Tab-separated table of C-alpha atoms in Angstrom:
chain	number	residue	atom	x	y	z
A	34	UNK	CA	-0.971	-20.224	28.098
A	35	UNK	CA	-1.202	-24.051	28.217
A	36	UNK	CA	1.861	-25.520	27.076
A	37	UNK	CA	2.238	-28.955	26.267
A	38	UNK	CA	5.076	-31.117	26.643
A	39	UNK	CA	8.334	-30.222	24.918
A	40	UNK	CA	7.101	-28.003	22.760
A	41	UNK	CA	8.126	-24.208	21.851
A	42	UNK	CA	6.185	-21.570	23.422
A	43	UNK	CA	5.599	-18.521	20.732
A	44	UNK	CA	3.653	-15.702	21.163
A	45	UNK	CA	2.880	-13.422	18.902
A	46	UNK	CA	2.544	-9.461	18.609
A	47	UNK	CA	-0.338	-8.291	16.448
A	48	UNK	CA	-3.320	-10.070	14.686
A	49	UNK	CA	-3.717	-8.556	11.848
A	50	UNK	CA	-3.128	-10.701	8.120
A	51	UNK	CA	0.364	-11.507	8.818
A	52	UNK	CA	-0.073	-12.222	12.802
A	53	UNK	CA	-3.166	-14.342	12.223
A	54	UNK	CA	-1.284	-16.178	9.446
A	55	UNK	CA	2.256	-16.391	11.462
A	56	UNK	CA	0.257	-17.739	14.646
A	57	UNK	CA	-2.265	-20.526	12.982
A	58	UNK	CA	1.201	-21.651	10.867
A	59	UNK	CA	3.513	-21.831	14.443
A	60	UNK	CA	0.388	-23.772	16.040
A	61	UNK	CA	0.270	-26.275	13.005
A	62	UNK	CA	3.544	-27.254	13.368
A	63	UNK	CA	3.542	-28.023	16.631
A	64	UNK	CA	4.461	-24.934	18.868
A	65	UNK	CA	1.826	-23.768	21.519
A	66	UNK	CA	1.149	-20.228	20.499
A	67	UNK	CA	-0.675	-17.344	22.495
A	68	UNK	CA	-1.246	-14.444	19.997
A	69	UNK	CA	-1.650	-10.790	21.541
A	70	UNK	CA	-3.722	-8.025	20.003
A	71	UNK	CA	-4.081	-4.714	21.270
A	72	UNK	CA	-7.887	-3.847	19.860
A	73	UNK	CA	-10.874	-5.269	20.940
A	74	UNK	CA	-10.944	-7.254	17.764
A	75	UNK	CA	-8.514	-9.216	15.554
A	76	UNK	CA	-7.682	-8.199	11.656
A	77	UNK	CA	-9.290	-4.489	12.134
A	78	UNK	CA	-7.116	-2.845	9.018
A	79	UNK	CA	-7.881	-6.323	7.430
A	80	UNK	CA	-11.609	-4.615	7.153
A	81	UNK	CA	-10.761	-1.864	5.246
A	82	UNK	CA	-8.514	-3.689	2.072
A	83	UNK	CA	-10.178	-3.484	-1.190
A	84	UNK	CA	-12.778	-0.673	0.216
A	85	UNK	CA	-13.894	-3.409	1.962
A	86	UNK	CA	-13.809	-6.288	-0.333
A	87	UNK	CA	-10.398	-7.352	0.811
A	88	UNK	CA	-8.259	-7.799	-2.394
A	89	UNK	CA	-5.862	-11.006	-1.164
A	90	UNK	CA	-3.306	-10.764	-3.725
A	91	UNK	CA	-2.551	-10.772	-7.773
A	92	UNK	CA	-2.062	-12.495	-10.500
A	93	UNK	CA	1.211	-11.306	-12.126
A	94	UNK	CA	4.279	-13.901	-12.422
A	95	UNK	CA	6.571	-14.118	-9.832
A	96	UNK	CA	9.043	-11.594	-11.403
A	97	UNK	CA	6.026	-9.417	-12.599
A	98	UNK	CA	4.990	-9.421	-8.954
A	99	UNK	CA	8.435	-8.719	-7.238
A	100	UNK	CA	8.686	-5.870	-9.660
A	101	UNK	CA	6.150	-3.813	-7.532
A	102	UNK	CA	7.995	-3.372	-4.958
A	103	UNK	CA	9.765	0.105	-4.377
A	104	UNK	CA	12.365	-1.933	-2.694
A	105	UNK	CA	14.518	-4.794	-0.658
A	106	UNK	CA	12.551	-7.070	-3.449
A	107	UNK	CA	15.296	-9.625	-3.622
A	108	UNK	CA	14.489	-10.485	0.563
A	109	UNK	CA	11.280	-11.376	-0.065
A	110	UNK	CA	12.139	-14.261	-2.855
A	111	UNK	CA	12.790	-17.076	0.082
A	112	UNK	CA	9.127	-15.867	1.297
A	113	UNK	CA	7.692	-16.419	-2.021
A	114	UNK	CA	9.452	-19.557	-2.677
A	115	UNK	CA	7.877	-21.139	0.782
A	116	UNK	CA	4.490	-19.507	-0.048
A	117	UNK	CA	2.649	-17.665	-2.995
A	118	UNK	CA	-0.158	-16.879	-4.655
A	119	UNK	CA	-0.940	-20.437	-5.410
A	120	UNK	CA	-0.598	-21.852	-2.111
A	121	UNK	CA	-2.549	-18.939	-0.340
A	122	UNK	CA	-5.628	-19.515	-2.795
A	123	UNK	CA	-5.070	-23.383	-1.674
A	124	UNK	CA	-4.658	-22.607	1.941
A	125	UNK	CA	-8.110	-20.191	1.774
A	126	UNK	CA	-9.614	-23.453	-0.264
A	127	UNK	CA	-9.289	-25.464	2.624
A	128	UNK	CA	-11.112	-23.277	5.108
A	129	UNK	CA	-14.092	-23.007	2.813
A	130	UNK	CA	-13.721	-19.782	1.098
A	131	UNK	CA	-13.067	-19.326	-2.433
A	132	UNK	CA	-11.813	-16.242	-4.587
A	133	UNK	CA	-12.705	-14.689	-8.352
A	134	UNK	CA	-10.450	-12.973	-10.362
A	135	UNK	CA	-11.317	-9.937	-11.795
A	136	UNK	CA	-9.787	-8.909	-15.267
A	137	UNK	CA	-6.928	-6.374	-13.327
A	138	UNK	CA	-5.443	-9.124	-11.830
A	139	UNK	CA	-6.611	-8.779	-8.512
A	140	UNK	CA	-8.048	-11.714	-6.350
A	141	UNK	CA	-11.062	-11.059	-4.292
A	142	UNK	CA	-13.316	-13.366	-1.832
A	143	UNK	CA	-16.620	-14.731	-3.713
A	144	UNK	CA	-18.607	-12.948	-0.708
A	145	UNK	CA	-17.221	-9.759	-2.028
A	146	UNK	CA	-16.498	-9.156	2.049
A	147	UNK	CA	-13.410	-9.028	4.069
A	148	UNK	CA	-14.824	-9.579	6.979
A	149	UNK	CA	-15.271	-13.510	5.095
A	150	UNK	CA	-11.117	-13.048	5.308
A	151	UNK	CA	-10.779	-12.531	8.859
A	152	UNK	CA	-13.267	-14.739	9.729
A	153	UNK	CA	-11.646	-17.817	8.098
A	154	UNK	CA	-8.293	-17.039	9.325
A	155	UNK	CA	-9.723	-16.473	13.092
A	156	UNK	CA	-11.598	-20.143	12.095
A	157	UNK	CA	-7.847	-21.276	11.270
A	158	UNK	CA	-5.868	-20.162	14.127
A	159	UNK	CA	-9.478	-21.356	16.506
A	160	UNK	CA	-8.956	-24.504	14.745
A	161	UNK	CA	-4.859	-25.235	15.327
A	162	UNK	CA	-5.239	-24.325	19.483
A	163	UNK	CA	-4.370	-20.824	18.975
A	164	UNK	CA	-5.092	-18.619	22.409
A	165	UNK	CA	-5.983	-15.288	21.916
A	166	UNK	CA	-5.752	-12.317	23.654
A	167	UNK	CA	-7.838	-9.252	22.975
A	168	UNK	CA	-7.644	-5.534	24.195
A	169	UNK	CA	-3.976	-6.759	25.248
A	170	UNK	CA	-0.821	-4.766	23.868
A	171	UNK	CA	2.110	-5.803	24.148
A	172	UNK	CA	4.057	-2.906	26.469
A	173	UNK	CA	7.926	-4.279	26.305
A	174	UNK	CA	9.892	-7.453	25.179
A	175	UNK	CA	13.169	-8.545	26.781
A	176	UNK	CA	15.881	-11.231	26.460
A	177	UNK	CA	16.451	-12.865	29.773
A	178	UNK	CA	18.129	-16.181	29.858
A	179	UNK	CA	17.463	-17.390	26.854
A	180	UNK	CA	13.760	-17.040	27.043
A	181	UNK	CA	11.869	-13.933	26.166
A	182	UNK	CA	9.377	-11.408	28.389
A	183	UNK	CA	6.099	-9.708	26.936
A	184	UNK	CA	5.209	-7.432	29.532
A	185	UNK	CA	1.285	-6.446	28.732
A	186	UNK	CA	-0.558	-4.253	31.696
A	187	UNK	CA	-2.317	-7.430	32.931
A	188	UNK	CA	0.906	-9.617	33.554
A	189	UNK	CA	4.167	-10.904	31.922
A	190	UNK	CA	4.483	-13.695	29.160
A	191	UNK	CA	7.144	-16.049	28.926
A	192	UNK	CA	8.303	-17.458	25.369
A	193	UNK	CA	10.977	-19.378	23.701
A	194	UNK	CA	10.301	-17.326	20.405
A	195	UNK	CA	8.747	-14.297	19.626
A	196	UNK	CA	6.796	-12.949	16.203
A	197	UNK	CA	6.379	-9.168	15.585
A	198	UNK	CA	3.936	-8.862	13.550
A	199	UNK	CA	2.423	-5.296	14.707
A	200	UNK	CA	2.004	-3.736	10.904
A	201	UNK	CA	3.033	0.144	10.637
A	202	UNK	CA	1.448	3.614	10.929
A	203	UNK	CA	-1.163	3.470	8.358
A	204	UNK	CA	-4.800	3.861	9.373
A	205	UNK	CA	-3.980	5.032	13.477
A	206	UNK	CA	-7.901	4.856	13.916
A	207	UNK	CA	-7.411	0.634	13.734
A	208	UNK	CA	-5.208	1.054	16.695
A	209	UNK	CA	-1.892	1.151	14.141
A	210	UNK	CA	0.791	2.998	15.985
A	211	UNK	CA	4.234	1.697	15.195
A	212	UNK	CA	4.483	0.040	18.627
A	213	UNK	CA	6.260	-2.661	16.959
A	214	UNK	CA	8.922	-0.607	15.917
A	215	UNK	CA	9.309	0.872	19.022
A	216	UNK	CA	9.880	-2.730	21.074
A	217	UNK	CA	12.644	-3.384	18.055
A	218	UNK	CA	14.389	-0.132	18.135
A	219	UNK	CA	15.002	-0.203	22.093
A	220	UNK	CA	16.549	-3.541	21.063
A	221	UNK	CA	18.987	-2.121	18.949
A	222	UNK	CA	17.131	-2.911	15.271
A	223	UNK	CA	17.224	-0.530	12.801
A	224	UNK	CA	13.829	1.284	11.870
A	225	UNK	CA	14.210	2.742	8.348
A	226	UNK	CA	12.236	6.397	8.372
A	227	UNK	CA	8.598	5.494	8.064
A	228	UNK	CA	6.525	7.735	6.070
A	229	UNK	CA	2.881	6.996	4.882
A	230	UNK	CA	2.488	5.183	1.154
A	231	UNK	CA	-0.410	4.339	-1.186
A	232	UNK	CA	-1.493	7.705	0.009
A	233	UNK	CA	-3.755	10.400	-1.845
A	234	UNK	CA	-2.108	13.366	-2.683
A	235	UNK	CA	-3.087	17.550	-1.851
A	236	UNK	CA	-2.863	19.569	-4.925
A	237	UNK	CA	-2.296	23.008	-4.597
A	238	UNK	CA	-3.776	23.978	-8.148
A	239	UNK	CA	-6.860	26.614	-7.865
A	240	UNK	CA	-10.098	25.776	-7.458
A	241	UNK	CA	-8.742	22.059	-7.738
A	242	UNK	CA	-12.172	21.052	-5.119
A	243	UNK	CA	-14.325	21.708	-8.258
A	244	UNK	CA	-13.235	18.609	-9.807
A	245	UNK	CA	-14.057	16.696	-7.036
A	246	UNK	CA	-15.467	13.130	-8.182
A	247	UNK	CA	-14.321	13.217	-11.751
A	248	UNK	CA	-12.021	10.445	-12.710
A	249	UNK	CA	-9.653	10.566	-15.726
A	250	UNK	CA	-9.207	6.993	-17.005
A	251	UNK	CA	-5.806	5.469	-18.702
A	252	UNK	CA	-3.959	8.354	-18.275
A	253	UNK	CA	0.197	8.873	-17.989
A	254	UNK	CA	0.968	10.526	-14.653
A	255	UNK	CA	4.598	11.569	-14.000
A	256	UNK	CA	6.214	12.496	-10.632
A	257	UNK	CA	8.636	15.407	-11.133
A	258	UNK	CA	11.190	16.855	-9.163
A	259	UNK	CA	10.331	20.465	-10.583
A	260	UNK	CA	13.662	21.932	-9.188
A	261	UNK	CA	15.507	19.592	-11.665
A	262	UNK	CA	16.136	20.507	-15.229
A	263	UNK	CA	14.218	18.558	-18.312
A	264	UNK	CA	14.054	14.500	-18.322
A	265	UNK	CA	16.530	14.326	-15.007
A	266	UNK	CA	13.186	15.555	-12.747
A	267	UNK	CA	11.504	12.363	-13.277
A	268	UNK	CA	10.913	10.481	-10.527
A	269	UNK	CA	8.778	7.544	-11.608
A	270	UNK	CA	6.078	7.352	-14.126
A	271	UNK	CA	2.705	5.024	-14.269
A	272	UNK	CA	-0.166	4.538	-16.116
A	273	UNK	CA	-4.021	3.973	-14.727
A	274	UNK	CA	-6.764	5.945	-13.517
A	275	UNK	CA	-6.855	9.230	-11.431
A	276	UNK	CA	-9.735	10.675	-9.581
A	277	UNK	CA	-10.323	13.734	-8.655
A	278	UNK	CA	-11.365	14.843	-4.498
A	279	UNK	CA	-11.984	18.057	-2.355
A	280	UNK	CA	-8.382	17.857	-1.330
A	281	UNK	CA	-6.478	16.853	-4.740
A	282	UNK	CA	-6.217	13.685	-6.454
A	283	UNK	CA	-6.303	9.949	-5.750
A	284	UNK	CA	-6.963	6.711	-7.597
A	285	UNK	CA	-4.478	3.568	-8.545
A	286	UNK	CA	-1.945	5.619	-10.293
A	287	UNK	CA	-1.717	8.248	-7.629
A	288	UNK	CA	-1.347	5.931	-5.027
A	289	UNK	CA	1.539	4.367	-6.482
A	290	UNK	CA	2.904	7.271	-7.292
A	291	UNK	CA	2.998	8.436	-3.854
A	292	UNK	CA	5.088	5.923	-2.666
A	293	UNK	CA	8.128	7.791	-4.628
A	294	UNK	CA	8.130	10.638	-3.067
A	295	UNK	CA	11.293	11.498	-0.946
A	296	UNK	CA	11.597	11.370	2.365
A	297	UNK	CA	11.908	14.904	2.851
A	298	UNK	CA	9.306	15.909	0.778
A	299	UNK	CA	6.947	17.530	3.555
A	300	UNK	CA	9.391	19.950	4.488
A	301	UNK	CA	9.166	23.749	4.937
A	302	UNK	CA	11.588	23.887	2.478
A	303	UNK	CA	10.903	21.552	0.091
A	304	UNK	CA	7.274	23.125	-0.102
A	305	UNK	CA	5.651	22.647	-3.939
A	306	UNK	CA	9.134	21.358	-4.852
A	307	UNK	CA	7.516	18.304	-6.693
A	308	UNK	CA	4.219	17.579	-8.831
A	309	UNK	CA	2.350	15.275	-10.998
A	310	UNK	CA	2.459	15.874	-14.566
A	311	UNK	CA	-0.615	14.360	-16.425
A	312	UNK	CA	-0.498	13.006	-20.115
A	313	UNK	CA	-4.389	12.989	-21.126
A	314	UNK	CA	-3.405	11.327	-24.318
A	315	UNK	CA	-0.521	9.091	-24.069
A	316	UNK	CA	-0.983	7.117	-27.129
A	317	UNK	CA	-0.563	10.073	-29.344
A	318	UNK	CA	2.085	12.669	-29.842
A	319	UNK	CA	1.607	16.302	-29.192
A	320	UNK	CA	1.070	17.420	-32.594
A	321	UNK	CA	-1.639	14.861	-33.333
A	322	UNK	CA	-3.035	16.286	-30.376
A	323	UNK	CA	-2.957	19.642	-31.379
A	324	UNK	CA	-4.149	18.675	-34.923
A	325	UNK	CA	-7.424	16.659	-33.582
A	326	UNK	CA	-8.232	19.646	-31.767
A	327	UNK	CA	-7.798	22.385	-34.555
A	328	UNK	CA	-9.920	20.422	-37.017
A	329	UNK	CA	-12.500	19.957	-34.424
A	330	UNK	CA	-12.401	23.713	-34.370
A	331	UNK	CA	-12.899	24.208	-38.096
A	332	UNK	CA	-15.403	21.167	-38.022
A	333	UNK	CA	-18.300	22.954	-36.309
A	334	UNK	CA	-16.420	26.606	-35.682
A	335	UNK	CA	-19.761	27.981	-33.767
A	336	UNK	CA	-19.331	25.091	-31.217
A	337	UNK	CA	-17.992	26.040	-27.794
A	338	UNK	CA	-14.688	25.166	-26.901
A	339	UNK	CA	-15.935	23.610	-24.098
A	340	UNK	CA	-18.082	21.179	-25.723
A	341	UNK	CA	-15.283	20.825	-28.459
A	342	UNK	CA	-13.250	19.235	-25.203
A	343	UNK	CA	-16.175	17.405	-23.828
A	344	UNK	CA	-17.703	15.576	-26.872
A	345	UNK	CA	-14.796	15.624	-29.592
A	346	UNK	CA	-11.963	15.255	-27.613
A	347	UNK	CA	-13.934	12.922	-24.756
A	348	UNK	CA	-12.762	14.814	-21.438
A	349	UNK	CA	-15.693	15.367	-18.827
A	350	UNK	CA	-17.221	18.604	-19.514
A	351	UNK	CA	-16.242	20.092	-15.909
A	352	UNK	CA	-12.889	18.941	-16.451
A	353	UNK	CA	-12.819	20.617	-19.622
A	354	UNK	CA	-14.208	23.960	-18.535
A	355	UNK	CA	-11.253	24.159	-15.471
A	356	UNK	CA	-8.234	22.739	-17.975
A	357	UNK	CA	-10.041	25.726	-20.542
A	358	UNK	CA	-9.341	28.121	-17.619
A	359	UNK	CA	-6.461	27.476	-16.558
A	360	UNK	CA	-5.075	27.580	-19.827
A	361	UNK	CA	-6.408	31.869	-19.635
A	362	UNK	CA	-8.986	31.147	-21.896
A	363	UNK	CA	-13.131	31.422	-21.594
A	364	UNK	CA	-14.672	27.764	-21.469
A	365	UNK	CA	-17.755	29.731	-23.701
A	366	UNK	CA	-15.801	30.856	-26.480
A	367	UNK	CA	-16.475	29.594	-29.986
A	368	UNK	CA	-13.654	27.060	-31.365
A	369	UNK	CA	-13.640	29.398	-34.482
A	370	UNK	CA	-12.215	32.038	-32.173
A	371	UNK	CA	-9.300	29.729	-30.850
A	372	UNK	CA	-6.150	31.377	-31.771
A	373	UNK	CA	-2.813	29.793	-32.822
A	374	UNK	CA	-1.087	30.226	-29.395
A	375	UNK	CA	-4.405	29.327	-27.608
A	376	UNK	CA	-4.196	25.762	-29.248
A	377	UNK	CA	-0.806	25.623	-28.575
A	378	UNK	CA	-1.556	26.342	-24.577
A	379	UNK	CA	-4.505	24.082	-24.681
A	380	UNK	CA	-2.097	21.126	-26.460
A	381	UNK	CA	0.100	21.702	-23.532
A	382	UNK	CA	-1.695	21.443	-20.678
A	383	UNK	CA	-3.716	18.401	-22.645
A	384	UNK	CA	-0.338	16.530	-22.898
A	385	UNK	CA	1.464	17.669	-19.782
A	386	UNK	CA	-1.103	18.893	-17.649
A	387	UNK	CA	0.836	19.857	-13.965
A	388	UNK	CA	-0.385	19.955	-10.802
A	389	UNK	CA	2.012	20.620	-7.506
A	390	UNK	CA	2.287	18.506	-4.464
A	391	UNK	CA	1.077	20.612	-1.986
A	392	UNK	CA	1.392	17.249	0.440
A	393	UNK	CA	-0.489	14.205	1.333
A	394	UNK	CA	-3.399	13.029	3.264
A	395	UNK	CA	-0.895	11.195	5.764
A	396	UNK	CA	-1.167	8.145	7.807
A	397	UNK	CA	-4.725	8.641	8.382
A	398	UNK	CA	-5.693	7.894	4.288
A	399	UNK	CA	-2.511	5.811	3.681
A	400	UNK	CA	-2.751	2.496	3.096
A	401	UNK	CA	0.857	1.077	4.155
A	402	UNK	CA	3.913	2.479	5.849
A	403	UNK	CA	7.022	2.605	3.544
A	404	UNK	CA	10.090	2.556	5.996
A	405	UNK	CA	10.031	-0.225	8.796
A	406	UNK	CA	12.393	-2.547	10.579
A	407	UNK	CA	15.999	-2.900	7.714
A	408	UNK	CA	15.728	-6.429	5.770
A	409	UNK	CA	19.221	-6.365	6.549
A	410	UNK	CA	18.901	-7.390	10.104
A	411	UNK	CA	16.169	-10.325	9.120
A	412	UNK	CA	17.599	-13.786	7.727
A	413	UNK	CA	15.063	-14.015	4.550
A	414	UNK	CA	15.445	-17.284	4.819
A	415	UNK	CA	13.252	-17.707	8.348
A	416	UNK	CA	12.262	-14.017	9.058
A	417	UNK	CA	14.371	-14.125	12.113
A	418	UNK	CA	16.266	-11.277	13.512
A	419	UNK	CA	20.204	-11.220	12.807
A	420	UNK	CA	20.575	-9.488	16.412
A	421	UNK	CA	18.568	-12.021	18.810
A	422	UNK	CA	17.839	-15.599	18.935
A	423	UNK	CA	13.986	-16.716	18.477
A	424	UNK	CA	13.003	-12.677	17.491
A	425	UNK	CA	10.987	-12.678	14.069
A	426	UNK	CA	9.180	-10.538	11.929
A	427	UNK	CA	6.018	-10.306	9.549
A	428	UNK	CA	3.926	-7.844	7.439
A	429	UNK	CA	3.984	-4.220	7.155
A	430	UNK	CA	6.491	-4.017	10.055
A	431	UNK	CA	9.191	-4.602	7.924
A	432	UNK	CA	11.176	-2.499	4.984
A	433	UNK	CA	9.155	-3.526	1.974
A	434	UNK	CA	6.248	-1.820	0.582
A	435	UNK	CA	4.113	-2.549	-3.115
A	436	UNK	CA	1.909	-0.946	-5.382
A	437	UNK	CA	-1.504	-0.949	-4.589
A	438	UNK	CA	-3.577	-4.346	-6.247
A	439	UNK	CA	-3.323	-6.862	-3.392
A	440	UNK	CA	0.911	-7.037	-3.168
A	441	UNK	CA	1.154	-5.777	-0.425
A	442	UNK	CA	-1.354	-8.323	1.796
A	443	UNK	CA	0.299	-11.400	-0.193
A	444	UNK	CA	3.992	-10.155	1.634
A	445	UNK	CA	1.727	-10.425	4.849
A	446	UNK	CA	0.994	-13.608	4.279
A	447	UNK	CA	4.201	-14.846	2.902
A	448	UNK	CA	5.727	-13.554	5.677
A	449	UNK	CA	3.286	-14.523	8.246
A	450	UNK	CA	3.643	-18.163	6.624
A	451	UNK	CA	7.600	-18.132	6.982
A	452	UNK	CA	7.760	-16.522	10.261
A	453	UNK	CA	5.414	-18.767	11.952
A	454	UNK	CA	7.126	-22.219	10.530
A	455	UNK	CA	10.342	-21.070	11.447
A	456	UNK	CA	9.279	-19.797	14.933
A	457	UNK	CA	7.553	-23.100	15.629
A	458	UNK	CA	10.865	-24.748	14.587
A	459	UNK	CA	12.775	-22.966	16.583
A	460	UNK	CA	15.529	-25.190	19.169
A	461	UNK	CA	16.086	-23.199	22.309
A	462	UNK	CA	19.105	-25.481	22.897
A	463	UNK	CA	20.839	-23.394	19.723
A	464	UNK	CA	20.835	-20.047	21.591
């Protein structure tokens, strides 16, 4: 690393959104920066955002925006305030790529690519001196008189400030491991449990794989506690889209919803002890419900049920037949032959359709770690550890998490933005 006169030495740990970002910010304001990353390649996870397309961030207000977080959303206002939506859209401007938003908010590169994403921000940090390290992990990080060690297996680093910006547990196959929380915990920072989030979800319905593919669009999915009694079992409650896989369900709403799971939920113990309750119809109450599908019934009475569900009522016809089913009744019977309580079951499971948790697809399908180092040993003011001098953190490595819809990467470059100023800034005669 080439330092020039008088001027801090940073290095930072990971180069994924929020490393690339913290490192090309430190290196524009002045500090020499070496940035380490363990794969062969920078920005790997970056890849996979948006099924590829890379979704950078959203539209909503400020206070829209801050209210998808599941928590600590008050530490990220400084962030915000340094650097939003606006100025990341400005900042991508300037290197030559531009985004289009799509009508749910999200922002996504003109190429339609992420690899576009990590290409301009490797162009950025190429551009402000940045000297990068591939297929080099960082292996332990010490505070010796007043400078800090990066031990990697090639040799030792020397730096007046340190970034950790190593992302969570999310995706292992990109190389995510939680090293980062490892090098803060045997410094004494708190590591809230990590668990996976934005995560598809096993069902343990029957002959759930039969519905694999089939989506179910603006429905109102619940997540229930089903040990708790009535309206107190409610965890949290969305509205979107829900597909259907092999395993159990997925889609926008699911993915959200996973996030609210508890901690525990994966125990022995706590096995089927929560579920998703579906709302098919959540613009109309049950009895309408009920109604629409008896006169349906009387309509054509030689129809099949199945077809009543399929063409009347709008449901895809091998949804229909397994909801039919599961309700005890035959998918070929005539809607003439529907009886009272039959309705009545159907009208149920229409409005309040449950399936049980059976688990998740873990860290290998999740797309961000909830849990990560406790905003209450950061300053949000700089990102900088409350427990050592010229330590700071950025991205998934910390305790905040979003719904899915590009949140999550704008907190990675917020973050990145913050940590890198301040770390540049940094006075190693204030230690």
């Amino acid at each position: 690393m080439n330092r020039r006169a008088n001027t801090p030495r940073v290095v930072v740990v990971g180069a994924g959104p929020a490393g690339l970002m913290a490192a090309g910010t430190a290196a524009g304001h002045g500090a020499d920066v070496l940035l380490l990353e363990k794969n062969a390649g920078c920005g790997q996870k970056l890849l996979l955002t948006g099924a590829g397309r890379c979704n950078i961030t959203n539209h909503a207000s400020r206070d829209d925006f801050l209210d998808r977080f599941a928590v600590n959303k008050k530490f990220l206002i400084p962030a915000f305030r340094h650097f939003f939506v606006e100025d990341l859209l400005e900042f991508f401007s300037t290197l030559n790529l531009s985004f289009v938003l799509e009508k749910n908010g999200k922002y996504f590169p003109q190429t339609q690519r992420a690899t576009s994403v990590r290409d301009a921000l490797l162009a950025y940090c190429q551009k402000q001196l940045v000297e990068i390290h591939e297929a080099e992990a960082a292996e332990d990080l010490k505070r010796q008189i007043g400078q800090w060690s990066i031990r990697t297996r090639h040799r030792t680093y020397t730096a007046d400030a340190v970034i950790l910006a190593t992302g969570g547990l999310s995706y292992p196959k990109t190389g995510s491991d939680g090293a980062g929380h490892r090098l803060a915990a045997k410094l004494g920072h708190q590591v809230i449990s990590c668990r996976p989030g934005l995560v598809p979800l096993v069902i343990s319905q029957p002959d759930c794989a039969r519905l694999s593919g089939i989506s179910l669009n603006d429905v109102v999915v619940t997540l229930r506690d089903n040990k708790a009694a009535g309206s107190s079992g409610k965890i949290s409650r969305r509205r979107g889209s829900l597909l259907f896989t092999h395993f159990g369900v997925s889609g926008p709403v699911v993915l959200t919803l996973s996030r609210w799971l508890p901690p525990d939920y994966d125990q022995p113990s706590q096995a089927n002890s929560y579920e998703l309750v579906i709302d098919l119809f959540p613009g109309l109450p049950r009895a309408e419900v009920e109604e629409q599908l008896l006169k349906a019934c009387r309509r054509v009475p030689r129809r099949l049920l199945r077809t009543i569900l399929s063409r009347d009522l709008t449901l895809p016809q091998t949804f229909a037949s397994w909801l039919i089913e599961l309700c005890g009744l035959k998918p070929d019977m005539a809607g003439q032959h529907l009886s009272l309580d039959g309705s009545r079951r159907m009208t149920a499971a229409l409005k309040a359709l449950r399936l049980p948790i059976a688990g998740t697809r873990g860290y290998e399908e999740a797309m961000i770690t909830a849990g990560g180092i406790s905003t209450r040993e950061i300053d949000p003011r700089t990102m900088a550890s409350k427990r050592y001098p010229g330590l700071y953190f950025a991205g998934e490595i910390i305790d905040v998490d979003a719904d899915t819809g590009g949140f999550n990467l704008q907190v990675a470059f917020s973050t990145g933005y913050l940590a890198g100023r301040s770390a540049a800034g940094y006075n190693v005669k204030h230690d």
